[in-house]
Amino acid sequence: MLETLREKTVLLTGAGGGIGRATAIRLHKEGVRLALCGRNPEKLEQTARLVGGGTLLLPGDLLEMEYLDQCVQKTVEAFGGIDVLINNAGIAQSSPFSEITPEEFDRVLATNLRAPFFLTQKALPYLKASRGAVINIGSVVSHKGYPLQSAYAASKHGILGFSKSLANELYEEGVRVHVLSPGGVYTDMVRVARPDLAPDGMIQPEDIAEWIAFLLKSRCNAVVDEVQLHRVNKAPFA
């Protein structure tokens, strides 16, 4: 059964570029109300201009618990609730295991796992009220292990395990939890981490945005636990 997304409220992290920006543009076409989170105010403003206005901009640092509270509170104040939470923000890591410092490990895990975990927790009362949905952006690295990515793999395996557990916990309350696990998506993060890769044949951010729209619009008795997206297996970062 296809649902309309018109006037649904979507709280989206990592909205300053890449998958987040493409998702904001795509969902705006469905008539949603968008609360956009991101570290860089200028990039958030660029996304808002591309979307076409009517969005709430929430610049800040996801590593700060106070900011997570503000994201939820300001979204509810502006739009009356939260129907969808999309945990998209993430950072990459590429370094030998023996060289990873505690500070680097903490930063990767805090950004990729701790922030979505606790942002979901804070948004949960509103998601329960709306019988809404959580979409977590994982990675092929949620399932596989690549050299030089031990901390990144730990964080993305963690987001998958967290999502599976939460999906089962919230199923009876009507809150859906989905994971998208893309292979190489040609974003700024990939361009920096893997400058040797060309965009030809890689997944584009717009492809992920289409899957997100599909998951949100297609509510039925069949439960989609996880979607893995692969075009090529040459770019482990997502």
Tab-separated table of C-alpha atoms in Angstrom:
chain	number	residue	atom	x	y	z
A	1	MET	CA	0.000	0.000	0.000
A	2	LEU	CA	1.459	3.336	-1.038
A	3	GLU	CA	1.222	6.148	1.472
A	4	THR	CA	1.365	9.855	0.846
A	5	LEU	CA	4.202	11.704	2.500
A	6	ARG	CA	2.605	15.105	2.129
A	7	GLU	CA	2.966	17.194	5.304
A	8	LYS	CA	4.908	14.450	7.074
A	9	THR	CA	7.794	15.778	9.148
A	10	VAL	CA	11.254	14.412	8.380
A	11	LEU	CA	14.279	14.999	10.607
A	12	LEU	CA	17.374	14.404	8.472
A	13	THR	CA	21.021	14.430	9.552
A	14	GLY	CA	23.977	15.009	7.266
A	15	ALA	CA	21.830	17.241	5.082
A	16	GLY	CA	24.641	19.493	3.897
A	17	GLY	CA	25.609	17.343	0.921
A	18	GLY	CA	25.805	13.899	-0.648
A	19	ILE	CA	23.044	11.457	0.281
A	20	GLY	CA	21.501	13.914	2.720
A	21	ARG	CA	21.128	16.704	0.194
A	22	ALA	CA	19.782	14.367	-2.490
A	23	THR	CA	17.301	12.941	0.009
A	24	ALA	CA	16.100	16.384	1.053
A	25	ILE	CA	15.510	17.360	-2.569
A	26	ARG	CA	13.709	14.088	-3.335
A	27	LEU	CA	11.455	14.108	-0.286
A	28	HIS	CA	10.566	17.761	-0.741
A	29	LYS	CA	8.959	16.725	-4.025
A	30	GLU	CA	6.669	14.488	-1.963
A	31	GLY	CA	5.523	17.480	0.076
A	32	VAL	CA	7.260	16.675	3.357
A	33	ARG	CA	8.303	19.195	5.980
A	34	LEU	CA	12.046	19.036	6.451
A	35	ALA	CA	14.244	19.652	9.477
A	36	LEU	CA	17.819	19.591	8.206
A	37	CYS	CA	20.751	18.874	10.519
A	38	GLY	CA	24.381	19.409	9.631
A	39	ARG	CA	27.652	20.748	10.956
A	40	ASN	CA	28.193	23.372	8.252
A	41	PRO	CA	25.601	26.199	8.173
A	42	GLU	CA	26.612	27.311	4.679
A	43	LYS	CA	26.116	23.837	3.234
A	44	LEU	CA	22.733	23.540	4.939
A	45	GLU	CA	21.701	26.842	3.402
A	46	GLN	CA	22.813	25.589	-0.021
A	47	THR	CA	20.644	22.505	0.455
A	48	ALA	CA	17.689	24.663	1.480
A	49	ARG	CA	18.059	26.781	-1.662
A	50	LEU	CA	18.147	23.665	-3.837
A	51	VAL	CA	15.131	22.227	-2.046
A	52	GLY	CA	13.183	25.399	-2.601
A	53	GLY	CA	12.548	26.725	0.886
A	54	GLY	CA	10.087	25.807	3.598
A	55	THR	CA	12.720	23.957	5.628
A	56	LEU	CA	13.998	24.226	9.185
A	57	LEU	CA	17.780	24.509	9.385
A	58	LEU	CA	19.468	23.083	12.470
A	59	PRO	CA	23.238	23.568	12.244
A	60	GLY	CA	25.324	22.013	14.994
A	61	ASP	CA	27.525	19.172	16.156
A	62	LEU	CA	25.962	15.718	16.502
A	63	LEU	CA	28.609	14.808	19.055
A	64	GLU	CA	26.988	17.193	21.546
A	65	MET	CA	24.047	15.726	23.427
A	66	GLU	CA	22.545	19.178	23.916
A	67	TYR	CA	22.427	19.610	20.147
A	68	LEU	CA	20.558	16.306	19.763
A	69	ASP	CA	17.965	17.597	22.233
A	70	GLN	CA	17.678	20.838	20.299
A	71	CYS	CA	17.172	19.038	16.982
A	72	VAL	CA	14.192	17.165	18.369
A	73	GLN	CA	12.738	20.058	20.372
A	74	LYS	CA	12.993	22.631	17.591
A	75	THR	CA	11.537	20.221	15.027
A	76	VAL	CA	8.560	19.517	17.266
A	77	GLU	CA	8.107	23.215	18.006
A	78	ALA	CA	8.144	24.054	14.299
A	79	PHE	CA	6.080	21.194	12.909
A	80	GLY	CA	4.206	19.620	15.812
A	81	GLY	CA	5.902	16.218	15.792
A	82	ILE	CA	8.250	13.880	13.968
A	83	ASP	CA	7.137	11.242	11.464
A	84	VAL	CA	10.483	10.135	10.061
A	85	LEU	CA	14.048	10.181	11.347
A	86	ILE	CA	16.815	9.598	8.819
A	87	ASN	CA	20.206	9.017	10.418
A	88	ASN	CA	22.478	9.749	7.484
A	89	ALA	CA	25.441	11.695	8.888
A	90	GLY	CA	28.707	9.810	9.013
A	91	ILE	CA	32.462	10.089	8.626
A	92	ALA	CA	34.993	7.791	6.975
A	93	GLN	CA	38.216	6.366	8.336
A	94	SER	CA	41.164	4.897	6.486
A	95	SER	CA	44.307	4.069	8.433
A	96	PRO	CA	46.179	0.984	9.622
A	97	PHE	CA	44.717	-0.605	12.733
A	98	SER	CA	48.005	-0.200	14.591
A	99	GLU	CA	47.942	3.565	14.044
A	100	ILE	CA	44.386	4.349	15.134
A	101	THR	CA	44.390	6.554	18.207
A	102	PRO	CA	41.742	6.487	20.944
A	103	GLU	CA	40.688	9.962	19.806
A	104	GLU	CA	40.183	8.834	16.203
A	105	PHE	CA	38.306	5.720	17.297
A	106	ASP	CA	36.036	7.733	19.593
A	107	ARG	CA	35.300	10.295	16.875
A	108	VAL	CA	34.304	7.651	14.310
A	109	LEU	CA	32.146	5.671	16.742
A	110	ALA	CA	30.571	8.789	18.225
A	111	THR	CA	29.602	10.176	14.820
A	112	ASN	CA	28.519	6.974	13.090
A	113	LEU	CA	26.914	5.096	15.979
A	114	ARG	CA	26.516	7.061	19.204
A	115	ALA	CA	24.821	10.073	17.574
A	116	PRO	CA	22.160	8.099	15.647
A	117	PHE	CA	21.582	5.876	18.676
A	118	PHE	CA	20.775	8.733	21.020
A	119	LEU	CA	19.053	10.952	18.459
A	120	THR	CA	16.677	8.053	17.810
A	121	GLN	CA	16.146	7.653	21.541
A	122	LYS	CA	15.258	11.332	21.920
A	123	ALA	CA	12.918	11.308	18.904
A	124	LEU	CA	11.259	8.031	19.865
A	125	PRO	CA	8.241	9.404	21.790
A	126	TYR	CA	7.215	11.407	18.731
A	127	LEU	CA	7.883	8.521	16.341
A	128	LYS	CA	5.677	6.291	18.495
A	129	ALA	CA	2.927	8.901	18.474
A	130	SER	CA	3.012	9.117	14.683
A	131	ARG	CA	3.701	5.402	14.141
A	132	GLY	CA	6.584	6.653	12.062
A	133	ALA	CA	9.825	5.336	10.665
A	134	VAL	CA	13.562	5.367	11.243
A	135	ILE	CA	15.946	4.936	8.335
A	136	ASN	CA	19.588	4.369	9.193
A	137	ILE	CA	22.236	4.650	6.517
A	138	GLY	CA	24.637	1.766	6.942
A	139	SER	CA	27.169	0.548	4.407
A	140	VAL	CA	28.485	-2.514	2.663
A	141	VAL	CA	31.001	-2.238	5.503
A	142	SER	CA	28.120	-3.089	7.861
A	143	HIS	CA	28.600	-6.632	6.519
A	144	LYS	CA	32.172	-6.836	5.270
A	145	GLY	CA	35.600	-5.877	6.521
A	146	TYR	CA	38.084	-4.011	4.378
A	147	PRO	CA	41.736	-3.244	5.155
A	148	LEU	CA	42.428	0.087	6.844
A	149	GLN	CA	38.810	0.522	7.953
A	150	SER	CA	38.613	-1.221	11.310
A	151	ALA	CA	37.025	1.666	13.227
A	152	TYR	CA	34.663	2.503	10.349
A	153	ALA	CA	33.640	-1.157	10.057
A	154	ALA	CA	33.040	-1.338	13.803
A	155	SER	CA	30.748	1.688	13.628
A	156	LYS	CA	28.798	0.435	10.617
A	157	HIS	CA	28.433	-3.097	11.990
A	158	GLY	CA	27.154	-1.390	15.113
A	159	ILE	CA	24.497	0.621	13.274
A	160	LEU	CA	23.228	-2.567	11.652
A	161	GLY	CA	23.003	-4.452	14.941
A	162	PHE	CA	21.349	-1.506	16.673
A	163	SER	CA	18.807	-1.198	13.875
A	164	LYS	CA	17.886	-4.884	13.883
A	165	SER	CA	17.362	-4.893	17.622
A	166	LEU	CA	15.324	-1.686	17.554
A	167	ALA	CA	13.175	-2.932	14.677
A	168	ASN	CA	12.132	-5.950	16.707
A	169	GLU	CA	11.597	-3.882	19.837
A	170	LEU	CA	9.327	-1.353	18.118
A	171	TYR	CA	7.489	-3.618	15.693
A	172	GLU	CA	4.380	-4.034	17.852
A	173	GLU	CA	4.178	-0.265	18.327
A	174	GLY	CA	4.038	0.378	14.591
A	175	VAL	CA	7.402	2.113	14.228
A	176	ARG	CA	9.388	0.822	11.296
A	177	VAL	CA	13.178	0.684	11.335
A	178	HIS	CA	15.065	0.211	8.079
A	179	VAL	CA	18.727	0.020	7.139
A	180	LEU	CA	20.156	0.921	3.754
A	181	SER	CA	23.574	-0.625	3.162
A	182	PRO	CA	25.005	0.904	-0.012
A	183	GLY	CA	28.264	0.038	-1.635
A	184	GLY	CA	30.349	2.862	-3.086
A	185	VAL	CA	28.274	6.040	-3.323
A	186	TYR	CA	29.969	8.880	-5.154
A	187	THR	CA	29.899	11.568	-2.489
A	188	ASP	CA	32.395	14.177	-1.307
A	189	MET	CA	33.517	11.732	1.386
A	190	VAL	CA	34.397	9.110	-1.212
A	191	ARG	CA	36.083	11.656	-3.481
A	192	VAL	CA	38.386	12.601	-0.603
A	193	ALA	CA	38.956	9.098	0.773
A	194	ARG	CA	39.321	7.369	-2.593
A	195	PRO	CA	40.510	9.882	-5.203
A	196	ASP	CA	41.514	6.941	-7.413
A	197	LEU	CA	37.860	6.079	-8.076
A	198	ALA	CA	35.850	7.420	-10.996
A	199	PRO	CA	32.103	8.071	-10.704
A	200	ASP	CA	31.264	5.855	-13.671
A	201	GLY	CA	29.242	2.869	-12.502
A	202	MET	CA	29.117	3.981	-8.870
A	203	ILE	CA	25.910	4.531	-6.946
A	204	GLN	CA	24.798	8.151	-6.994
A	205	PRO	CA	23.276	9.933	-3.988
A	206	GLU	CA	20.055	10.304	-5.969
A	207	ASP	CA	19.794	6.502	-6.177
A	208	ILE	CA	19.793	6.254	-2.381
A	209	ALA	CA	17.251	9.065	-2.151
A	210	GLU	CA	14.899	7.109	-4.414
A	211	TRP	CA	15.151	4.046	-2.160
A	212	ILE	CA	14.434	6.146	0.895
A	213	ALA	CA	11.319	7.556	-0.763
A	214	PHE	CA	10.276	4.034	-1.739
A	215	LEU	CA	10.623	2.700	1.798
A	216	LEU	CA	8.681	5.582	3.292
A	217	LYS	CA	5.857	5.415	0.768
A	218	SER	CA	5.523	1.607	0.720
A	219	ARG	CA	3.924	0.653	3.995
A	220	CYS	CA	2.493	-2.852	3.969
A	221	ASN	CA	2.453	-6.090	5.971
A	222	ALA	CA	5.724	-7.211	4.427
A	223	VAL	CA	8.591	-6.085	6.650
A	224	VAL	CA	11.695	-4.812	4.904
A	225	ASP	CA	14.500	-5.467	7.371
A	226	GLU	CA	17.380	-4.188	5.287
A	227	VAL	CA	18.299	-3.134	1.760
A	228	GLN	CA	21.784	-3.638	0.342
A	229	LEU	CA	22.663	-1.666	-2.775
A	230	HIS	CA	25.612	-2.580	-4.963
A	231	ARG	CA	26.642	-1.699	-8.481
A	232	VAL	CA	30.311	-2.413	-8.215
A	233	ASN	CA	32.463	-3.837	-5.465
A	234	LYS	CA	35.445	-1.543	-5.794
A	235	ALA	CA	34.578	1.280	-3.387
A	236	PRO	CA	33.930	0.185	0.182
A	237	PHE	CA	33.014	3.598	1.523
A	238	ALA	CA	29.384	4.614	1.454
